[in-house]
Each structure stands twice: as C-alpha cells, then as structure tokens.
Amino acid sequence: MTGTTGMTVTATQAALDLIGALKARFGQDLLFHQSGGCCDGSAPMCFQQGDYILGGNDVLVGEIGGVPFYMNADQHARWKHTNLVIDAIDGIGGMFSLENGSGKRFLTRSEVCLR
C-alpha cells in the first residue's frame, strides 16, 4: 500500500446509507477496493478487513463513510486525473462484495479533472 494520492473519492447519500447497513451487519472494519475489470468488471468492492489482503501495489485513494478506499497502482496511474464518486443503485452486487444479496450494488461514477 502506498500513501494517499491527489485523486479524490466521495460517496452519494445512497452509498453512505448502504455502507451504514453493511457496518451494522458486518462490523466497522471494512475496506473498499476498486476492481480493475476481472470477474466483476470495474465495480467498487466492499470487504471486511482481513478478508481482502492488500498488496504492495495498492494505493490508498481516500475514504468514504469512514471506510478506506484502495485501488491497484497500475489502475491508479491510468485514472489519476479522475475523481471518483461512489454511488449505490438497485441491482446485484459483485459476487465477492459484501452488498451482494442486498438488492443494491455499488457503482463508480467519475469525472475527469484537468490538472
């Protein structure tokens, strides 16, 4: 894990509500990892800390709802001029993400930032 970056990550109220529900069910120690396209596409995935092992190439982008948000350094290099907005919408969550089965799923929206 590297330190925080200039990229920002924020969350909509719907995402914050879903994070709150997941904390109530699974505990406070959660983390997000932005999927890079395998298995569940490019969905933000929520895990209990300890169920997802961070690697030396993971970058801490920020936190949403008190939960740290990471992504792989290679992906960060491609997205570094993008600010992320995490939303929650109706649908099926990522197969490994904690919201799976809730009827809601996290979704990454983005805006390009010219710096």
Short mmCIF file of N, CA, C and O in Angstrom, two decimals:
data_model
loop_
_atom_site.label_atom_id
_atom_site.label_comp_id
_atom_site.label_asym_id
_atom_site.label_seq_id
_atom_site.Cartn_x
_atom_site.Cartn_y
_atom_site.Cartn_z
N MET A 1 0.85 -1.17 0.00
CA MET A 1 0.00 0.00 0.00
C MET A 1 0.90 1.23 0.00
O MET A 1 1.83 1.32 0.77
N THR A 2 0.62 2.16 -0.87
CA THR A 2 1.31 3.44 -0.91
C THR A 2 0.43 4.45 -0.18
O THR A 2 -0.69 4.13 0.17
N GLY A 3 0.90 5.66 -0.01
CA GLY A 3 0.12 6.69 0.69
C GLY A 3 -1.02 7.23 -0.15
O GLY A 3 -1.28 6.76 -1.24
N THR A 4 -1.69 8.24 0.39
CA THR A 4 -2.82 8.84 -0.31
C THR A 4 -2.34 9.61 -1.54
O THR A 4 -1.18 9.97 -1.65
N THR A 5 -3.24 9.86 -2.45
CA THR A 5 -2.93 10.48 -3.73
C THR A 5 -3.73 11.75 -3.92
O THR A 5 -4.58 12.08 -3.10
N GLY A 6 -3.51 12.44 -5.04
CA GLY A 6 -4.28 13.64 -5.36
C GLY A 6 -5.68 13.35 -5.84
O GLY A 6 -6.54 14.22 -5.84
N MET A 7 -5.96 12.14 -6.27
CA MET A 7 -7.29 11.73 -6.70
C MET A 7 -8.22 11.79 -5.50
O MET A 7 -7.82 11.52 -4.38
N THR A 8 -9.49 12.15 -5.71
CA THR A 8 -10.45 12.14 -4.62
C THR A 8 -11.48 11.04 -4.84
O THR A 8 -11.75 10.63 -5.96
N VAL A 9 -12.05 10.60 -3.75
CA VAL A 9 -13.17 9.66 -3.79
C VAL A 9 -14.21 10.18 -2.80
O VAL A 9 -13.89 10.52 -1.67
N THR A 10 -15.44 10.30 -3.28
CA THR A 10 -16.56 10.73 -2.45
C THR A 10 -17.69 9.73 -2.64
O THR A 10 -17.61 8.84 -3.48
N ALA A 11 -18.75 9.90 -1.87
CA ALA A 11 -19.88 8.97 -1.94
C ALA A 11 -21.19 9.73 -1.92
O ALA A 11 -21.31 10.76 -1.26
N THR A 12 -22.16 9.19 -2.63
CA THR A 12 -23.52 9.74 -2.60
C THR A 12 -24.18 9.32 -1.28
O THR A 12 -23.69 8.42 -0.58
N GLN A 13 -25.29 9.94 -0.96
CA GLN A 13 -26.02 9.55 0.25
C GLN A 13 -26.48 8.10 0.16
O GLN A 13 -26.46 7.37 1.15
N ALA A 14 -26.88 7.65 -1.04
CA ALA A 14 -27.29 6.25 -1.20
C ALA A 14 -26.15 5.30 -0.86
O ALA A 14 -26.36 4.27 -0.20
N ALA A 15 -24.94 5.63 -1.29
CA ALA A 15 -23.77 4.79 -0.97
C ALA A 15 -23.48 4.83 0.53
O ALA A 15 -23.19 3.79 1.14
N LEU A 16 -23.58 6.01 1.13
CA LEU A 16 -23.33 6.12 2.57
C LEU A 16 -24.36 5.32 3.37
O LEU A 16 -24.02 4.68 4.38
N ASP A 17 -25.61 5.32 2.91
CA ASP A 17 -26.65 4.53 3.58
C ASP A 17 -26.34 3.04 3.48
O ASP A 17 -26.48 2.30 4.46
N LEU A 18 -25.89 2.59 2.31
CA LEU A 18 -25.55 1.18 2.14
C LEU A 18 -24.32 0.81 2.97
O LEU A 18 -24.29 -0.25 3.59
N ILE A 19 -23.34 1.69 3.03
CA ILE A 19 -22.17 1.45 3.89
C ILE A 19 -22.62 1.31 5.34
O ILE A 19 -22.17 0.41 6.06
N GLY A 20 -23.52 2.18 5.79
CA GLY A 20 -24.05 2.10 7.16
C GLY A 20 -24.72 0.76 7.43
O GLY A 20 -24.53 0.16 8.49
N ALA A 21 -25.50 0.28 6.47
CA ALA A 21 -26.17 -1.01 6.63
C ALA A 21 -25.15 -2.15 6.69
O ALA A 21 -25.31 -3.09 7.48
N LEU A 22 -24.10 -2.05 5.87
CA LEU A 22 -23.07 -3.09 5.89
C LEU A 22 -22.28 -3.07 7.19
O LEU A 22 -21.94 -4.13 7.74
N LYS A 23 -22.01 -1.88 7.73
CA LYS A 23 -21.33 -1.79 9.02
C LYS A 23 -22.18 -2.39 10.13
O LYS A 23 -21.66 -3.07 11.02
N ALA A 24 -23.50 -2.15 10.08
CA ALA A 24 -24.39 -2.71 11.09
C ALA A 24 -24.39 -4.24 11.02
O ALA A 24 -24.49 -4.91 12.05
N ARG A 25 -24.26 -4.78 9.84
CA ARG A 25 -24.31 -6.23 9.66
C ARG A 25 -22.95 -6.90 9.87
O ARG A 25 -22.88 -7.99 10.45
N PHE A 26 -21.87 -6.27 9.38
CA PHE A 26 -20.56 -6.93 9.34
C PHE A 26 -19.52 -6.30 10.28
O PHE A 26 -18.41 -6.82 10.40
N GLY A 27 -19.84 -5.18 10.90
CA GLY A 27 -18.89 -4.51 11.77
C GLY A 27 -18.26 -3.30 11.10
O GLY A 27 -18.43 -3.06 9.90
N GLN A 28 -17.51 -2.55 11.88
CA GLN A 28 -16.95 -1.28 11.44
C GLN A 28 -15.72 -1.43 10.55
O GLN A 28 -15.38 -0.52 9.81
N ASP A 29 -15.02 -2.55 10.65
CA ASP A 29 -13.74 -2.72 9.97
C ASP A 29 -13.92 -3.24 8.54
O ASP A 29 -13.77 -4.44 8.27
N LEU A 30 -14.26 -2.32 7.65
CA LEU A 30 -14.47 -2.64 6.24
C LEU A 30 -13.41 -1.94 5.41
O LEU A 30 -12.73 -1.04 5.87
N LEU A 31 -13.29 -2.35 4.15
CA LEU A 31 -12.46 -1.63 3.19
C LEU A 31 -13.07 -1.79 1.81
O LEU A 31 -13.80 -2.74 1.54
N PHE A 32 -12.78 -0.81 0.95
CA PHE A 32 -13.16 -0.88 -0.46
C PHE A 32 -11.92 -1.08 -1.29
O PHE A 32 -10.85 -0.54 -1.00
N HIS A 33 -12.08 -1.84 -2.37
CA HIS A 33 -11.04 -1.95 -3.38
C HIS A 33 -11.72 -1.81 -4.73
O HIS A 33 -12.68 -2.51 -5.02
N GLN A 34 -11.23 -0.88 -5.53
CA GLN A 34 -11.79 -0.66 -6.87
C GLN A 34 -11.34 -1.79 -7.77
O GLN A 34 -10.15 -1.96 -8.03
N SER A 35 -12.29 -2.60 -8.24
CA SER A 35 -11.97 -3.71 -9.11
C SER A 35 -11.42 -3.18 -10.43
O SER A 35 -11.86 -2.15 -10.94
N GLY A 36 -10.46 -3.89 -10.97
CA GLY A 36 -9.80 -3.46 -12.19
C GLY A 36 -10.33 -4.09 -13.46
O GLY A 36 -9.71 -3.97 -14.51
N GLY A 37 -11.44 -4.80 -13.41
CA GLY A 37 -12.02 -5.32 -14.63
C GLY A 37 -12.17 -6.83 -14.68
O GLY A 37 -12.82 -7.34 -15.56
N CYS A 38 -11.59 -7.55 -13.77
CA CYS A 38 -11.72 -9.00 -13.77
C CYS A 38 -12.97 -9.39 -12.97
O CYS A 38 -13.35 -8.72 -12.03
N CYS A 39 -13.58 -10.45 -13.33
CA CYS A 39 -14.72 -11.05 -12.62
C CYS A 39 -15.93 -10.12 -12.51
O CYS A 39 -16.96 -10.41 -13.07
N ASP A 40 -15.82 -9.05 -11.78
CA ASP A 40 -16.95 -8.17 -11.54
C ASP A 40 -16.82 -6.83 -12.25
O ASP A 40 -17.33 -5.82 -11.79
N GLY A 41 -16.11 -6.80 -13.36
CA GLY A 41 -15.97 -5.57 -14.12
C GLY A 41 -15.16 -4.55 -13.36
O GLY A 41 -14.15 -4.85 -12.76
N SER A 42 -15.63 -3.32 -13.35
CA SER A 42 -14.90 -2.25 -12.66
C SER A 42 -15.72 -1.72 -11.48
O SER A 42 -15.79 -0.54 -11.24
N ALA A 43 -16.32 -2.63 -10.74
CA ALA A 43 -17.14 -2.26 -9.59
C ALA A 43 -16.28 -2.02 -8.36
O ALA A 43 -15.28 -2.70 -8.16
N PRO A 44 -16.68 -1.07 -7.51
CA PRO A 44 -16.01 -0.95 -6.21
C PRO A 44 -16.49 -2.11 -5.33
O PRO A 44 -17.68 -2.38 -5.23
N MET A 45 -15.56 -2.81 -4.73
CA MET A 45 -15.87 -3.99 -3.94
C MET A 45 -15.65 -3.69 -2.46
O MET A 45 -14.63 -3.11 -2.10
N CYS A 46 -16.59 -4.08 -1.63
CA CYS A 46 -16.51 -3.86 -0.19
C CYS A 46 -16.24 -5.19 0.51
O CYS A 46 -16.92 -6.19 0.23
N PHE A 47 -15.25 -5.18 1.41
CA PHE A 47 -14.85 -6.39 2.12
C PHE A 47 -14.68 -6.08 3.61
O PHE A 47 -14.44 -4.94 3.99
N GLN A 48 -14.74 -7.13 4.43
CA GLN A 48 -14.31 -6.99 5.81
C GLN A 48 -12.78 -6.95 5.79
O GLN A 48 -12.15 -7.70 5.03
N GLN A 49 -12.20 -6.07 6.59
CA GLN A 49 -10.74 -6.03 6.66
C GLN A 49 -10.26 -7.40 7.12
O GLN A 49 -10.85 -8.00 8.01
N GLY A 50 -9.25 -7.91 6.49
CA GLY A 50 -8.76 -9.24 6.78
C GLY A 50 -9.25 -10.26 5.77
O GLY A 50 -8.61 -11.28 5.57
N ASP A 51 -10.40 -9.99 5.14
CA ASP A 51 -10.89 -10.89 4.08
C ASP A 51 -10.30 -10.52 2.73
O ASP A 51 -10.41 -11.30 1.79
N TYR A 52 -9.73 -9.34 2.63
CA TYR A 52 -9.05 -8.91 1.41
C TYR A 52 -7.65 -8.48 1.82
O TYR A 52 -7.49 -7.59 2.65
N ILE A 53 -6.66 -9.11 1.25
CA ILE A 53 -5.28 -8.82 1.61
C ILE A 53 -4.74 -7.76 0.65
O ILE A 53 -4.66 -7.98 -0.56
N LEU A 54 -4.39 -6.61 1.20
CA LEU A 54 -3.81 -5.54 0.39
C LEU A 54 -2.39 -5.91 0.03
O LEU A 54 -1.67 -6.53 0.82
N GLY A 55 -1.99 -5.51 -1.18
CA GLY A 55 -0.64 -5.78 -1.64
C GLY A 55 0.21 -4.52 -1.67
O GLY A 55 -0.29 -3.41 -1.47
N GLY A 56 1.47 -4.70 -1.95
CA GLY A 56 2.40 -3.59 -2.02
C GLY A 56 2.11 -2.62 -3.14
O GLY A 56 2.62 -1.49 -3.14
N ASN A 57 1.30 -3.02 -4.11
CA ASN A 57 0.94 -2.15 -5.23
C ASN A 57 -0.43 -1.50 -5.07
O ASN A 57 -0.93 -0.91 -6.01
N ASP A 58 -1.04 -1.63 -3.90
CA ASP A 58 -2.33 -0.99 -3.67
C ASP A 58 -2.12 0.41 -3.13
O ASP A 58 -1.25 0.65 -2.29
N VAL A 59 -2.92 1.34 -3.64
CA VAL A 59 -2.83 2.76 -3.30
C VAL A 59 -4.07 3.16 -2.50
O VAL A 59 -5.19 2.86 -2.91
N LEU A 60 -3.88 3.83 -1.38
CA LEU A 60 -4.99 4.38 -0.62
C LEU A 60 -5.41 5.68 -1.29
O LEU A 60 -4.66 6.64 -1.32
N VAL A 61 -6.61 5.69 -1.85
CA VAL A 61 -7.13 6.87 -2.56
C VAL A 61 -7.78 7.84 -1.58
O VAL A 61 -7.69 9.05 -1.74
N GLY A 62 -8.45 7.32 -0.57
CA GLY A 62 -9.16 8.14 0.41
C GLY A 62 -10.07 7.26 1.22
O GLY A 62 -9.84 6.06 1.36
N GLU A 63 -11.14 7.84 1.74
CA GLU A 63 -12.13 7.05 2.47
C GLU A 63 -13.52 7.60 2.23
O GLU A 63 -13.69 8.78 1.94
N ILE A 64 -14.49 6.70 2.31
CA ILE A 64 -15.89 7.08 2.19
C ILE A 64 -16.64 6.44 3.35
O ILE A 64 -16.44 5.27 3.65
N GLY A 65 -17.45 7.23 4.03
CA GLY A 65 -18.20 6.70 5.16
C GLY A 65 -17.32 6.10 6.23
O GLY A 65 -17.72 5.16 6.91
N GLY A 66 -16.10 6.61 6.36
CA GLY A 66 -15.17 6.08 7.34
C GLY A 66 -14.49 4.79 6.94
O GLY A 66 -13.85 4.14 7.75
N VAL A 67 -14.64 4.41 5.67
CA VAL A 67 -14.07 3.16 5.17
C VAL A 67 -12.98 3.49 4.16
O VAL A 67 -13.22 4.23 3.19
N PRO A 68 -11.75 2.95 4.34
CA PRO A 68 -10.68 3.23 3.38
C PRO A 68 -10.99 2.67 2.00
O PRO A 68 -11.62 1.62 1.87
N PHE A 69 -10.52 3.40 0.97
CA PHE A 69 -10.81 3.05 -0.43
C PHE A 69 -9.47 2.92 -1.17
O PHE A 69 -8.71 3.88 -1.24
N TYR A 70 -9.20 1.74 -1.72
CA TYR A 70 -7.94 1.43 -2.38
C TYR A 70 -8.15 1.08 -3.84
O TYR A 70 -9.24 0.68 -4.25
N MET A 71 -7.07 1.17 -4.60
CA MET A 71 -7.03 0.62 -5.95
C MET A 71 -5.59 0.25 -6.27
O MET A 71 -4.66 0.72 -5.62
N ASN A 72 -5.43 -0.60 -7.27
CA ASN A 72 -4.11 -1.02 -7.70
C ASN A 72 -3.35 0.16 -8.31
O ASN A 72 -3.94 1.01 -8.99
N ALA A 73 -2.05 0.22 -8.09
CA ALA A 73 -1.22 1.34 -8.57
C ALA A 73 -1.25 1.48 -10.09
O ALA A 73 -1.26 2.60 -10.60
N ASP A 74 -1.28 0.37 -10.82
CA ASP A 74 -1.35 0.44 -12.28
C ASP A 74 -2.64 1.11 -12.73
O ASP A 74 -2.65 1.95 -13.62
N GLN A 75 -3.75 0.73 -12.10
CA GLN A 75 -5.04 1.33 -12.43
C GLN A 75 -5.04 2.80 -12.01
O GLN A 75 -5.54 3.66 -12.74
N HIS A 76 -4.47 3.09 -10.86
CA HIS A 76 -4.40 4.48 -10.41
C HIS A 76 -3.62 5.34 -11.40
O HIS A 76 -4.00 6.48 -11.69
N ALA A 77 -2.56 4.81 -11.96
CA ALA A 77 -1.76 5.57 -12.93
C ALA A 77 -2.61 5.92 -14.16
O ALA A 77 -2.47 7.01 -14.72
N ARG A 78 -3.52 5.03 -14.54
CA ARG A 78 -4.40 5.30 -15.69
C ARG A 78 -5.53 6.26 -15.31
O ARG A 78 -6.04 6.98 -16.16
N TRP A 79 -5.98 6.25 -14.07
CA TRP A 79 -7.14 7.03 -13.63
C TRP A 79 -6.74 8.25 -12.82
O TRP A 79 -7.59 8.91 -12.24
N LYS A 80 -5.47 8.59 -12.75
CA LYS A 80 -5.00 9.60 -11.79
C LYS A 80 -5.62 10.98 -11.98
O LYS A 80 -5.62 11.79 -11.05
N HIS A 81 -6.17 11.28 -13.14
CA HIS A 81 -6.81 12.57 -13.37
C HIS A 81 -8.33 12.46 -13.27
O HIS A 81 -9.06 13.27 -13.83
N THR A 82 -8.79 11.45 -12.54
CA THR A 82 -10.21 11.19 -12.40
C THR A 82 -10.60 11.23 -10.94
O THR A 82 -9.94 10.62 -10.10
N ASN A 83 -11.64 11.98 -10.62
CA ASN A 83 -12.20 11.93 -9.27
C ASN A 83 -13.36 10.94 -9.29
O ASN A 83 -14.15 10.92 -10.23
N LEU A 84 -13.44 10.13 -8.25
CA LEU A 84 -14.43 9.06 -8.18
C LEU A 84 -15.58 9.43 -7.27
O LEU A 84 -15.37 10.00 -6.20
N VAL A 85 -16.78 9.11 -7.69
CA VAL A 85 -17.98 9.26 -6.87
C VAL A 85 -18.60 7.87 -6.78
O VAL A 85 -19.00 7.30 -7.80
N ILE A 86 -18.66 7.34 -5.57
CA ILE A 86 -19.23 6.01 -5.37
C ILE A 86 -20.71 6.17 -5.06
O ILE A 86 -21.09 6.93 -4.17
N ASP A 87 -21.52 5.45 -5.81
CA ASP A 87 -22.97 5.51 -5.69
C ASP A 87 -23.47 4.11 -5.34
O ASP A 87 -22.73 3.13 -5.45
N ALA A 88 -24.72 4.00 -4.92
CA ALA A 88 -25.38 2.71 -4.71
C ALA A 88 -26.69 2.76 -5.48
O ALA A 88 -27.45 3.71 -5.37
N ILE A 89 -26.90 1.72 -6.29
CA ILE A 89 -28.09 1.65 -7.12
C ILE A 89 -28.73 0.27 -6.93
O ILE A 89 -28.12 -0.63 -6.38
N ASP A 90 -29.97 0.12 -7.41
CA ASP A 90 -30.61 -1.19 -7.39
C ASP A 90 -29.85 -2.12 -8.31
O ASP A 90 -29.41 -1.72 -9.40
N GLY A 91 -29.68 -3.36 -7.89
CA GLY A 91 -29.02 -4.35 -8.73
C GLY A 91 -28.34 -5.41 -7.89
O GLY A 91 -28.47 -5.46 -6.66
N ILE A 92 -27.59 -6.24 -8.57
CA ILE A 92 -26.87 -7.33 -7.94
C ILE A 92 -25.44 -6.90 -7.71
O ILE A 92 -24.75 -6.52 -8.66
N GLY A 93 -25.00 -6.98 -6.47
CA GLY A 93 -23.63 -6.59 -6.13
C GLY A 93 -22.61 -7.56 -6.66
O GLY A 93 -22.93 -8.66 -7.12
N GLY A 94 -21.35 -7.14 -6.63
CA GLY A 94 -20.26 -8.00 -7.05
C GLY A 94 -20.28 -9.31 -6.27
O GLY A 94 -20.62 -9.33 -5.09
N MET A 95 -19.92 -10.40 -6.93
CA MET A 95 -20.08 -11.71 -6.30
C MET A 95 -19.29 -11.85 -5.00
O MET A 95 -19.67 -12.63 -4.15
N PHE A 96 -18.22 -11.10 -4.82
CA PHE A 96 -17.42 -11.20 -3.61
C PHE A 96 -17.64 -10.02 -2.67
O PHE A 96 -17.13 -10.00 -1.55
N SER A 97 -18.36 -9.01 -3.11
CA SER A 97 -18.56 -7.80 -2.33
C SER A 97 -19.68 -7.99 -1.31
O SER A 97 -20.66 -8.71 -1.56
N LEU A 98 -19.54 -7.36 -0.14
CA LEU A 98 -20.47 -7.58 0.96
C LEU A 98 -21.92 -7.21 0.66
O LEU A 98 -22.83 -7.75 1.28
N GLU A 99 -22.14 -6.30 -0.28
CA GLU A 99 -23.54 -5.90 -0.56
C GLU A 99 -24.28 -6.92 -1.41
O GLU A 99 -25.49 -6.82 -1.60
N ASN A 100 -23.58 -7.92 -1.92
CA ASN A 100 -24.22 -8.95 -2.74
C ASN A 100 -25.37 -9.59 -1.97
O ASN A 100 -25.22 -9.96 -0.81
N GLY A 101 -26.52 -9.67 -2.60
CA GLY A 101 -27.70 -10.24 -1.98
C GLY A 101 -28.59 -9.21 -1.30
O GLY A 101 -29.68 -9.54 -0.83
N SER A 102 -28.15 -7.95 -1.26
CA SER A 102 -28.93 -6.90 -0.59
C SER A 102 -29.95 -6.24 -1.51
O SER A 102 -30.79 -5.48 -1.06
N GLY A 103 -29.83 -6.50 -2.83
CA GLY A 103 -30.68 -5.80 -3.80
C GLY A 103 -30.09 -4.48 -4.25
O GLY A 103 -30.67 -3.78 -5.06
N LYS A 104 -28.94 -4.13 -3.70
CA LYS A 104 -28.21 -2.90 -4.05
C LYS A 104 -26.81 -3.27 -4.50
O LYS A 104 -26.29 -4.33 -4.15
N ARG A 105 -26.20 -2.37 -5.27
CA ARG A 105 -24.81 -2.57 -5.66
C ARG A 105 -24.12 -1.23 -5.69
O ARG A 105 -24.74 -0.19 -5.94
N PHE A 106 -22.82 -1.25 -5.41
CA PHE A 106 -22.02 -0.04 -5.52
C PHE A 106 -21.64 0.17 -6.98
O PHE A 106 -21.48 -0.78 -7.74
N LEU A 107 -21.52 1.43 -7.36
CA LEU A 107 -21.19 1.81 -8.73
C LEU A 107 -20.23 2.99 -8.67
O LEU A 107 -20.44 3.91 -7.88
N THR A 108 -19.19 2.94 -9.50
CA THR A 108 -18.25 4.05 -9.57
C THR A 108 -18.64 4.97 -10.71
O THR A 108 -18.78 4.54 -11.85
N ARG A 109 -18.83 6.22 -10.36
CA ARG A 109 -19.03 7.27 -11.36
C ARG A 109 -17.77 8.11 -11.31
O ARG A 109 -17.07 8.15 -10.30
N SER A 110 -17.45 8.79 -12.38
CA SER A 110 -16.19 9.54 -12.37
C SER A 110 -16.34 10.83 -13.15
O SER A 110 -17.21 11.00 -13.98
N GLU A 111 -15.43 11.74 -12.82
CA GLU A 111 -15.31 12.98 -13.58
C GLU A 111 -13.82 13.22 -13.82
O GLU A 111 -13.00 13.02 -12.92
N VAL A 112 -13.50 13.59 -15.04
CA VAL A 112 -12.12 13.85 -15.38
C VAL A 112 -11.74 15.23 -14.88
O VAL A 112 -12.48 16.19 -15.05
N CYS A 113 -10.59 15.32 -14.25
CA CYS A 113 -10.10 16.58 -13.71
C CYS A 113 -8.86 17.00 -14.48
O CYS A 113 -7.92 16.22 -14.60
N LEU A 114 -8.88 18.17 -15.00
CA LEU A 114 -7.73 18.68 -15.73
C LEU A 114 -6.84 19.40 -14.74
O LEU A 114 -7.22 20.40 -14.16
N ARG A 115 -5.65 18.89 -14.54
CA ARG A 115 -4.72 19.48 -13.58
C ARG A 115 -3.48 19.92 -14.28
O ARG A 115 -3.01 19.40 -15.19
#
